[in-house]
Short mmCIF file of C-alpha atoms in Angstrom, two decimals:
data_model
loop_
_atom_site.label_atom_id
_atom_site.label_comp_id
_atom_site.label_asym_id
_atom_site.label_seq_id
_atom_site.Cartn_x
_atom_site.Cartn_y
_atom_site.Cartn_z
CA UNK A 124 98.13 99.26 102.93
CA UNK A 125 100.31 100.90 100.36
CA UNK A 126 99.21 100.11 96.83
CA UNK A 127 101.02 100.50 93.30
CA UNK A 128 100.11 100.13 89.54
CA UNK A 129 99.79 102.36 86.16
CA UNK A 130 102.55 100.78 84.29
CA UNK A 131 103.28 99.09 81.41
CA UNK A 132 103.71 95.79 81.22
CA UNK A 133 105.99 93.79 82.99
CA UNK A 134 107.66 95.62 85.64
CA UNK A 135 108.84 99.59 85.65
CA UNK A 136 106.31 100.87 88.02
CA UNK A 137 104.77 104.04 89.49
CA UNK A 138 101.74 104.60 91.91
CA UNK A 139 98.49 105.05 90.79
CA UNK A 140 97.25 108.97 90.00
CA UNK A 141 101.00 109.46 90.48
CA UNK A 142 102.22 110.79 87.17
CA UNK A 143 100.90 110.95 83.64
CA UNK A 144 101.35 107.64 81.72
CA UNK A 145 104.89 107.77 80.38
CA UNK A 146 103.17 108.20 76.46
CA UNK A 147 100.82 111.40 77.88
CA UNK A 148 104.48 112.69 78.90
CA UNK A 149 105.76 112.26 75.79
CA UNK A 150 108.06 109.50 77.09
CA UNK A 151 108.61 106.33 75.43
CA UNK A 152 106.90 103.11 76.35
CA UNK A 153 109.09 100.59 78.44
CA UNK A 154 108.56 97.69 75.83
CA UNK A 155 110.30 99.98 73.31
CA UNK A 156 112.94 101.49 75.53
CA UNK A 157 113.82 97.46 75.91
CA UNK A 158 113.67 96.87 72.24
CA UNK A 159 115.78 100.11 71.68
CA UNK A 160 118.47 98.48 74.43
CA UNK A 161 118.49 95.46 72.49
CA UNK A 162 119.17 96.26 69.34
CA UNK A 163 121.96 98.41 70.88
CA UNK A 164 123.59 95.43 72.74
CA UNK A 165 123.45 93.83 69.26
CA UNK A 166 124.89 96.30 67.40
CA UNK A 167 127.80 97.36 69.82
CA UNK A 168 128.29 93.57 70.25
CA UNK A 169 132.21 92.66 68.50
CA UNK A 170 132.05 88.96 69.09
CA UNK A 171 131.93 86.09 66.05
CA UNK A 172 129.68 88.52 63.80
CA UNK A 173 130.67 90.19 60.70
CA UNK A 174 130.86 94.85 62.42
CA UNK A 175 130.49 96.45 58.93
CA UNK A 176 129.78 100.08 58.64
CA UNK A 177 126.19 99.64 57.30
CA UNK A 178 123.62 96.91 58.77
CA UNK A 179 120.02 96.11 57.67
CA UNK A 180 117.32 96.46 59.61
CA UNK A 181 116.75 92.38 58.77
CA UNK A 182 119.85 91.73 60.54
CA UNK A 183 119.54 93.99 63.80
CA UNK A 184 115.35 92.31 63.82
CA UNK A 185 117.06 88.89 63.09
CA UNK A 186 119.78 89.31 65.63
CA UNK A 187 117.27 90.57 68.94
CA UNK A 188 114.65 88.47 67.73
CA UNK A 189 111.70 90.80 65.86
CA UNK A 190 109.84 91.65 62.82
CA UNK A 191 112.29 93.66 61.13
CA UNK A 192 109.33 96.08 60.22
CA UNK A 193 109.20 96.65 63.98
CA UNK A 194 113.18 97.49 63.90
CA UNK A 195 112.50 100.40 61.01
CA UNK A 196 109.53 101.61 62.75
CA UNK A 197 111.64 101.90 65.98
CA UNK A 198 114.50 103.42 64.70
CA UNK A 199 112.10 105.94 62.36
CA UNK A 200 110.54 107.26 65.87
CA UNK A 201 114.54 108.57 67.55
CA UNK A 202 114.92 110.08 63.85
CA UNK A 203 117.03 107.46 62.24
CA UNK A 204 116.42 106.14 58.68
CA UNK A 205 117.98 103.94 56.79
CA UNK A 206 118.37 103.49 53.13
CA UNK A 207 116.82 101.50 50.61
CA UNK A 208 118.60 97.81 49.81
CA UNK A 209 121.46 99.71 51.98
CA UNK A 210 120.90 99.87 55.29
CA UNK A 211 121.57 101.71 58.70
CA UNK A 212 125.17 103.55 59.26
CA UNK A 213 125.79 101.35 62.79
CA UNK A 214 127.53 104.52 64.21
CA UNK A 215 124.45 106.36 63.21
CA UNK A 216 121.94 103.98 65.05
CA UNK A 217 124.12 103.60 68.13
CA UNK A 218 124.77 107.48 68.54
CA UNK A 219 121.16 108.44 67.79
CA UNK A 220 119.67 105.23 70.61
CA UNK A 221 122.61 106.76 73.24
CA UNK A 222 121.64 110.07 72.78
CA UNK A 223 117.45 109.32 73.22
CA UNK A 224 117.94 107.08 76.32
CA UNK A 225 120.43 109.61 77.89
CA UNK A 226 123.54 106.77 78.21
CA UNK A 227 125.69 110.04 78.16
CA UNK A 228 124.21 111.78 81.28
CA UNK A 229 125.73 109.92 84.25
CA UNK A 230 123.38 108.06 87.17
CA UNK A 231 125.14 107.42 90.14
CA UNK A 232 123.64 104.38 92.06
CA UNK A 233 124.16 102.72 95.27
CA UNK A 234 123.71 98.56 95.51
CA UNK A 235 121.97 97.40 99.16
CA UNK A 236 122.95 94.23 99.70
CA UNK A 237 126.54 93.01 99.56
CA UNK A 238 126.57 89.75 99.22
CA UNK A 239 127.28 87.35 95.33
CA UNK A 240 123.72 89.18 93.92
CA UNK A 241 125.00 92.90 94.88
CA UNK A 242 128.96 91.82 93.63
CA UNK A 243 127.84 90.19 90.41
CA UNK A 244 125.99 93.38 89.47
CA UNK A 245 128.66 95.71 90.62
CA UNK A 246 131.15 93.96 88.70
CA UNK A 247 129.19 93.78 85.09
CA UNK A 248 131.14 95.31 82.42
CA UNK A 249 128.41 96.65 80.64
CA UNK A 250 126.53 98.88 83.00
CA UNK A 251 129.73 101.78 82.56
CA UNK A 252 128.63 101.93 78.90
CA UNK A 253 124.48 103.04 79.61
CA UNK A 254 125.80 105.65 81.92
CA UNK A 255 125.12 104.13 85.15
CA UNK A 256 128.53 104.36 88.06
CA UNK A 257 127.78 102.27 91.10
CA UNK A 258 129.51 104.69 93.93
CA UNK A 259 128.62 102.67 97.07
CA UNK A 260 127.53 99.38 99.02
CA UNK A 261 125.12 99.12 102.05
CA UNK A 262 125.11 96.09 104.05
CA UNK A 263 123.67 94.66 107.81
CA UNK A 264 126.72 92.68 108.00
CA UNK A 265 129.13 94.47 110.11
CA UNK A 266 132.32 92.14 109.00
CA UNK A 267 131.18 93.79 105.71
CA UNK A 268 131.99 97.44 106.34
CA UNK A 269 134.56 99.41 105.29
CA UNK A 270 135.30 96.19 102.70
CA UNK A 271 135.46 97.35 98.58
CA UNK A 272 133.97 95.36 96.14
CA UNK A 273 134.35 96.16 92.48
CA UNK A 274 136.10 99.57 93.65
CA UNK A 275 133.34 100.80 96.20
CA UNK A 276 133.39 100.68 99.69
CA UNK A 277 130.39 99.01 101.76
CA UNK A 278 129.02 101.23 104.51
CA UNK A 279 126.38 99.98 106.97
CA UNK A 280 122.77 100.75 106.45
CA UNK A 281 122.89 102.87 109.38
CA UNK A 282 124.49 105.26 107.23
CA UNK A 283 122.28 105.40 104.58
CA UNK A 284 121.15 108.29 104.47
CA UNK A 285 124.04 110.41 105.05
CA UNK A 286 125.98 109.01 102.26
CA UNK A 287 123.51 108.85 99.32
CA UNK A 288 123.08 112.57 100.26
CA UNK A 289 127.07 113.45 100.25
CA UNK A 290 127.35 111.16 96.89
CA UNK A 291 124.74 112.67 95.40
CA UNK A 292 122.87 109.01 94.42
CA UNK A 293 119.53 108.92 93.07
CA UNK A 294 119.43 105.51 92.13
CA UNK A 295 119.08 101.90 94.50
CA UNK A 296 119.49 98.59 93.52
CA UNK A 297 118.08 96.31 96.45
CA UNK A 298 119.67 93.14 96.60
CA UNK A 299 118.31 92.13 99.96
CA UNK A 300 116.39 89.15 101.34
CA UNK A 301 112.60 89.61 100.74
CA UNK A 302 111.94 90.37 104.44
CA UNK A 303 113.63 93.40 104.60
CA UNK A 304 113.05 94.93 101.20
CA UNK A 305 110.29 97.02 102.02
CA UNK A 306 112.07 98.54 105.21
CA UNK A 307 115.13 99.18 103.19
CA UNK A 308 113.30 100.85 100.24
CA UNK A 309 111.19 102.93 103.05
CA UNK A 310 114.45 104.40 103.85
CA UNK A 311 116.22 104.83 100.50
CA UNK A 312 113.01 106.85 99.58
CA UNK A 313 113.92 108.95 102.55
CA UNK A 314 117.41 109.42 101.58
CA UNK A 315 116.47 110.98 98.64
CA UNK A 316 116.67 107.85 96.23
CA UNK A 317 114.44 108.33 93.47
CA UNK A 318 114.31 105.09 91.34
CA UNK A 319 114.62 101.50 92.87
CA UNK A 320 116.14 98.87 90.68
CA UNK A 321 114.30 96.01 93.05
CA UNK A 322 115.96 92.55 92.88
CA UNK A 323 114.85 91.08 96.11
CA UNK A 324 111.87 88.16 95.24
CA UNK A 325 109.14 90.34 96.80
CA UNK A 326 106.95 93.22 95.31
CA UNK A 327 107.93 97.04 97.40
CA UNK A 328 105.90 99.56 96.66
CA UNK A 329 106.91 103.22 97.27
CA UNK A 330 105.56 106.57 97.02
CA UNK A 331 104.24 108.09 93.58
CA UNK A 332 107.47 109.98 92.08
CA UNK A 333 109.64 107.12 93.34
CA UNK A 334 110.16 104.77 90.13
CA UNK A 335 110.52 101.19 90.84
CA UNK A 336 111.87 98.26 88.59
CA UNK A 337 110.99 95.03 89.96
CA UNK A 338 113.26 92.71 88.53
CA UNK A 339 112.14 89.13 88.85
CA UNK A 340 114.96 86.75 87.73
CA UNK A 341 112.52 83.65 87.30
CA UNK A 342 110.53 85.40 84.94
CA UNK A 343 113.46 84.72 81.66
CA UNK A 344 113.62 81.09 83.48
CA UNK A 345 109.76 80.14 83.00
CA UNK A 346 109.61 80.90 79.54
CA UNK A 347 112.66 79.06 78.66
CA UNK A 348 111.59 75.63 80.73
CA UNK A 349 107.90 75.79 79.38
CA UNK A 350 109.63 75.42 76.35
CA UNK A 351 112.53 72.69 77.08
CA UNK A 352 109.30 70.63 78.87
CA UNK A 353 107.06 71.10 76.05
CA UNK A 354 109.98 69.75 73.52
CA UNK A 355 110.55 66.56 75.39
CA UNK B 31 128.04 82.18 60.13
CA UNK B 32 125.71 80.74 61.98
CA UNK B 33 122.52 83.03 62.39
CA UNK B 34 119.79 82.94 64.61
CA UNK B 35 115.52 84.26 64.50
CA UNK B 36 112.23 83.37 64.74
CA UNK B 37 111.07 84.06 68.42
CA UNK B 38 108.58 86.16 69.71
CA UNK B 39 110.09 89.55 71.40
CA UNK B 40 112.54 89.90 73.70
CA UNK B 41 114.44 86.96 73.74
CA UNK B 42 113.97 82.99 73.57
CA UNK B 43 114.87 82.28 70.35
CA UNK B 44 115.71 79.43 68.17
CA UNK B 45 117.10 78.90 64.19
CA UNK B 46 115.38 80.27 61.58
CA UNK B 47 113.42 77.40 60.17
CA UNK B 48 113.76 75.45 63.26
CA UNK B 49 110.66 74.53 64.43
CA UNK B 50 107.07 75.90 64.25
CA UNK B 51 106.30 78.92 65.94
CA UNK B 52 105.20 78.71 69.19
CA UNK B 53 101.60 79.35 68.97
CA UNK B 54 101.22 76.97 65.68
CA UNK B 55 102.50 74.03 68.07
CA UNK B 56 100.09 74.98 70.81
CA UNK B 57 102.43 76.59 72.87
CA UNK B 58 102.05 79.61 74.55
CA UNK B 59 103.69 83.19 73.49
CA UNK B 60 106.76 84.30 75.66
CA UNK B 61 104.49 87.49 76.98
CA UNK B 62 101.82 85.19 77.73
CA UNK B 63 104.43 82.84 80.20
CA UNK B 64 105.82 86.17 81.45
CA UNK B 65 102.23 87.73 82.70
CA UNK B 66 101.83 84.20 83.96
CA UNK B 67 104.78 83.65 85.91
CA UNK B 68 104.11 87.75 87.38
CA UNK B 69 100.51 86.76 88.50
CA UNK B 70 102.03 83.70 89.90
CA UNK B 71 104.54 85.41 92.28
CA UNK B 72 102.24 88.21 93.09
CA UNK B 73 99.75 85.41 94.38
CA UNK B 74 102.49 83.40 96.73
CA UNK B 75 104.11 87.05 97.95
CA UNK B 76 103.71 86.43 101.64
CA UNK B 77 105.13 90.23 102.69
CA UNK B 78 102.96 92.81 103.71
CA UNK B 79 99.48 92.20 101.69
CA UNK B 80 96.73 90.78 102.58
CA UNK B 81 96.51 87.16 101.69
CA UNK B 82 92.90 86.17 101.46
CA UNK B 83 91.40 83.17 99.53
CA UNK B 84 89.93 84.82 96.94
CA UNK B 85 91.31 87.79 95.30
CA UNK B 86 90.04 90.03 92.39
CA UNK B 87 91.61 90.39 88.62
CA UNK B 88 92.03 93.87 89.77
CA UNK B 89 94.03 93.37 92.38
CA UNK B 90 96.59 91.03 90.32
CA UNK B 91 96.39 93.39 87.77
CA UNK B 92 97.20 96.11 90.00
CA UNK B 93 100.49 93.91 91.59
CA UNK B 94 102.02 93.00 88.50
CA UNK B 95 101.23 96.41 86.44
CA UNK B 96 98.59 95.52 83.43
CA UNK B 97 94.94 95.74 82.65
CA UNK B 98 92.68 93.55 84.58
CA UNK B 99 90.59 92.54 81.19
CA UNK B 100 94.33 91.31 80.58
CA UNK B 101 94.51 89.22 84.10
CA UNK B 102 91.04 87.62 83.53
CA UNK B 103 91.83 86.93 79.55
CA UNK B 104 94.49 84.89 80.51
CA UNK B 105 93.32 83.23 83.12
CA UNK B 106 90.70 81.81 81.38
CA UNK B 107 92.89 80.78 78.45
CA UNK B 108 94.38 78.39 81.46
CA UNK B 109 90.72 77.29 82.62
CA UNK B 110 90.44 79.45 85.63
CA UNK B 111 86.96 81.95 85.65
CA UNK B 112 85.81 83.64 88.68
CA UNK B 113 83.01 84.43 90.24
CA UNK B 114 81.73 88.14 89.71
CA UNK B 115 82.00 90.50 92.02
CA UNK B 116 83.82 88.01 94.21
CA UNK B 117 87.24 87.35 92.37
CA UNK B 118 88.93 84.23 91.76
CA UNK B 119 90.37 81.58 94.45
CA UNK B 120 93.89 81.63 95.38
CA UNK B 121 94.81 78.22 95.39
CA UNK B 122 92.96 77.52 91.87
CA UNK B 123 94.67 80.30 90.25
CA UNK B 124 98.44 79.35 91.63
CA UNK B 125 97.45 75.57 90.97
CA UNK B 126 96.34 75.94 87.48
CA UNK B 127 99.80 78.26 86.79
CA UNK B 128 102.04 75.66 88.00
CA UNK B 129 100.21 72.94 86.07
CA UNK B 130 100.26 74.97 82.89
CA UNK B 131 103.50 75.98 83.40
CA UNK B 132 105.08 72.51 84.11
CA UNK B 133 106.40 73.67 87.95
CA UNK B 134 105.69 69.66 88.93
CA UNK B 135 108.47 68.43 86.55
CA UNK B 136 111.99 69.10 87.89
CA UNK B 137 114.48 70.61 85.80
CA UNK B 138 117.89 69.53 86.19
CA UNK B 139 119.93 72.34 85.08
CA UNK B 140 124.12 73.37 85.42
CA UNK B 141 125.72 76.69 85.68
CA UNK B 142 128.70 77.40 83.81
CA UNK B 143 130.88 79.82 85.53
CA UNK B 144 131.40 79.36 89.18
CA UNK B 145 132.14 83.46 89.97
CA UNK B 146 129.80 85.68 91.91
CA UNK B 147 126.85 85.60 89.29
CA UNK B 148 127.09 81.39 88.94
CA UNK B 149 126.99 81.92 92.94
CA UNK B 150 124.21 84.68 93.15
CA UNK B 151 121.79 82.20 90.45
CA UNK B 152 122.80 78.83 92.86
CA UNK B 153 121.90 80.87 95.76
CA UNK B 154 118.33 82.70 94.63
CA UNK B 155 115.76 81.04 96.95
CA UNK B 156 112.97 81.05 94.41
CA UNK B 157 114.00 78.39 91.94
CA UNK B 158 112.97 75.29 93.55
CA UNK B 159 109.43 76.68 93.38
CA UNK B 160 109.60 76.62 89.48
CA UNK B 161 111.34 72.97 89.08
CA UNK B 162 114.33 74.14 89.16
CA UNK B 163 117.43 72.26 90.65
CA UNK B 164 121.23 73.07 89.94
CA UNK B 165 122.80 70.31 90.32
CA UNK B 166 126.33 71.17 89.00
CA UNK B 167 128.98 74.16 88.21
CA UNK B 168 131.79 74.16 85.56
CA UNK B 169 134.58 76.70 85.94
CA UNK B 170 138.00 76.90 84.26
CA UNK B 171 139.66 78.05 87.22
CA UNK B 172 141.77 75.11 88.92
CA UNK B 173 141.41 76.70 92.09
CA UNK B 174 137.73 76.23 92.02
CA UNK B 175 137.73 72.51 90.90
CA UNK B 176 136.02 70.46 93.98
CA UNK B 177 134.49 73.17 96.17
CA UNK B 178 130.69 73.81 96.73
CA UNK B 179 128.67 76.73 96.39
CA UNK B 180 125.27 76.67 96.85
CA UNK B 181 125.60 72.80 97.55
CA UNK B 182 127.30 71.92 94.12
CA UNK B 183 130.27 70.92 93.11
CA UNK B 184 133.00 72.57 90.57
CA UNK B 185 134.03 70.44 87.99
CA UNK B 186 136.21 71.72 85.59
CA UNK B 187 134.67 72.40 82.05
CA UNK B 188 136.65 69.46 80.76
CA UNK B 189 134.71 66.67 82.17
CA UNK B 190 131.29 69.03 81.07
CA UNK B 191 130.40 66.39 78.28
CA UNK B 192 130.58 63.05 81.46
CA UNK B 193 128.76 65.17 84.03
CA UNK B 194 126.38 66.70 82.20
CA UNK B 195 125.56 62.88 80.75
CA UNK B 196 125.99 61.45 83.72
CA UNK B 197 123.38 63.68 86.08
CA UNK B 198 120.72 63.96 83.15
CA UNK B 199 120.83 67.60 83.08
CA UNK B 200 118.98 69.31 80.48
CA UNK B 201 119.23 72.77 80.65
CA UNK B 202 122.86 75.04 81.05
CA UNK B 203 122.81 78.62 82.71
CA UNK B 204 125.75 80.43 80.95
CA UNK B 205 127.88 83.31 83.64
CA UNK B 206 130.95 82.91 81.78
CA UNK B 207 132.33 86.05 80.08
CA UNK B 208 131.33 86.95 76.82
CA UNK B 209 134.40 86.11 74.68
CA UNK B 210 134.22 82.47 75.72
CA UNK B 211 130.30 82.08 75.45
CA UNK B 212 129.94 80.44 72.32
CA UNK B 213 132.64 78.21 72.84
CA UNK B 214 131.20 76.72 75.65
CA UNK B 215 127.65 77.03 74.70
CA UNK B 216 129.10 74.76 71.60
CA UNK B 217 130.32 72.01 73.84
CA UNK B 218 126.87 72.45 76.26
CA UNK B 219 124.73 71.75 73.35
CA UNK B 220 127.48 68.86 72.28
CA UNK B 221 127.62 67.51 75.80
CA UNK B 222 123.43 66.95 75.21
CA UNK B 223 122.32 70.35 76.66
CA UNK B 224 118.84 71.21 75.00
CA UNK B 225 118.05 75.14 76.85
CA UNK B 226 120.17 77.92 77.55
CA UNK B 227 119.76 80.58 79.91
CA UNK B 228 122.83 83.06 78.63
CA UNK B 229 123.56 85.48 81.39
CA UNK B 230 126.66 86.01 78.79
CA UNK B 231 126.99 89.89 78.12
CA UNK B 232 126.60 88.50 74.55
CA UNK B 233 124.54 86.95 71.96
CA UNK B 234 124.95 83.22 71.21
CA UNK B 235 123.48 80.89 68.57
CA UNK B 236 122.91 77.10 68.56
CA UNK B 237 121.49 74.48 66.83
CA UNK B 238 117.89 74.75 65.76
CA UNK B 239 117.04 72.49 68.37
CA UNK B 240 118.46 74.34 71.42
CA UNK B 241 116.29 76.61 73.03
CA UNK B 242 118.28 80.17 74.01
CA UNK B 243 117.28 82.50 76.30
CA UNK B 244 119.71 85.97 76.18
CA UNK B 245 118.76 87.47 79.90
CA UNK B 246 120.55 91.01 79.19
CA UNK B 247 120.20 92.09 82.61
CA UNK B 248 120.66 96.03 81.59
CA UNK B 249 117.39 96.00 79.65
CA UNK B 250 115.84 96.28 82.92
CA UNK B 251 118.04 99.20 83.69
CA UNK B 252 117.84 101.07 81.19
CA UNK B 253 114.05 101.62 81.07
CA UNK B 254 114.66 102.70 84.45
CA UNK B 255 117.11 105.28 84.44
CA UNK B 256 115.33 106.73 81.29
CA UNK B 257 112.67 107.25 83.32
CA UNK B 258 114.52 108.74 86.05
CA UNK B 259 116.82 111.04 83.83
CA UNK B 260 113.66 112.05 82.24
CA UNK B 261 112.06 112.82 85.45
CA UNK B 262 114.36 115.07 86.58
#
């Protein structure tokens, strides 16, 4: 039985003894790469909200939701400060959070599965802007092949491995039932994939230097109906 | 300018000055649900693993990625101990989540935006198992009026305050684009709506009664491909 764990909390995950905990590598922890992300959605965000130059860190923490102490200590740790009773330069924060989570260097991914989960994600606006190009579908359905959605072509499994190579993808996002997840991830890994973005409801586990992102949906769902029961 | 704050990290938020903080009310944190809910699918994933009746912290610690002192800390802050050096039983653990976690009391819940996301939610086969039943879509797109996806109906976003009164539903799951989010999110919360789940590629605020969850969906991403940019 193939096993996985050593990760942080909640879902980016790598094999046991695989590689050094991300801090040991002098990486950043997932929980503050998402914090980072957010306050970057809020500050690149142009709807209702006043876009001045300069922003507090009370309003970025107020706007994603944190202690604003959390906000300066974040930002202090990429190199940005702020200053006092002024604030952040926006450009400043969104340039210096682009540059430390590498939105600049391009990640070409594949999405297996083409069906509404695989098209949604191919055709969110805001993936272009954190670097990531979707370059091709994979699908068992053969009235499927040779179709585009949201500008790429879907190719059948079968081919797999002979087009991630030729594109040059390093990156998966598995939109397949559960029962063929692990199957399907088995063979990205051997076409050279080397991150899984894992939407299917089941748990795949890979080998050690393949990264995998388990994305469960219901988990933003639980939270939020706990809450709508508990206020009835 | 309405503002929004007070919420533990990441997300579900309500008004500043709303109501108590979770934990002062007795509720649990938003981590707390999340580790939850991730124990919880580990322990009904019916691929590969071995399914046994009793199963170790360890092992559910090792599924969902944290520190088994974590796995048996909060399982006992829902009741559930285990037996040392044997682990806990299955069905106690999954039946003590779901009662904690209000799984027994169906949610009746609408999706606003009847394109491929709207589609992809409808269509995700794990909902039911967390009370969760769409019963309706809204969509401003004529074409759409009166056809079914996932077993639901399009009604136009007009008639959102009648049908949302009408069927009793309680909770709205926002796919709409992010320039008319708030808009609609306005009329949800009008039409009697008291939770949103904004899939919205933006942030929205509401009453201090309305509970919002922002699912940015490239929060996920972007801890991955930092890891996979770094990696290389």
């Amino acid at each position: 039985m193939r096993t996985a764990g050593d990760t942080d909390e909640g879902g980016v995950r790598r094999r046991k003894k695989a590689v050094a905990p991300a801090e040991t590598r002098g990486w950043m922890k997932r929980l503050t790469l998402e914090r980072l992300t957010r306050y970057y959605i809020c500050l690149c965000d142009n709807s209702s909200r006043s876009q001045s130059d300069v922003v507090s860190s009370a309003r970025i923490a107020e706007c994603v939701g944190v202690d604003d102490t959390q906000v300066r200590k974040d930002l202090a740790l990429i190199g940005v400060r702020g200053r006092p009773r002024v604030g952040f330069k926006r450009g400043e924060v969104i340039a210096a959070i682009r540059g430390v989570l590498g939105f600049e260097k391009q990640c070409k991914a594949v999405i297996v599965g083409a069906g509404r989960l695989g098209g949604a994600i191919a055709e969110y606006p805001g993936f272009a802007d954190f670097g990531l190009s979707i370059v091709a579908f994979f699908d068992n359905d053969p009235e499927k092949f040779d179709t585009v959605i949201g500008g790429c072509k879907v190719y059948s499994t079968g081919e797999m491995k002979q087009v991630i190579r030729e594109l040059g993808a390093r990156l998966a996002i598995l939109t397949c039932p559960a029962d063929s997840a692990q199957v399907l991830a088995d063979e990205l890994v051997d076409a050279g994939i080397r991150a899984i973005w894992n939407f299917a409801p089941t748990t795949i586990v890979t080998p050690e230097d393949v990264i995998v992102g388990n994305e469960h949906v219901s988990v933003g769902l639980v939270a939020l109906t706990y809450y709508l029961r508990r206020s009835e």
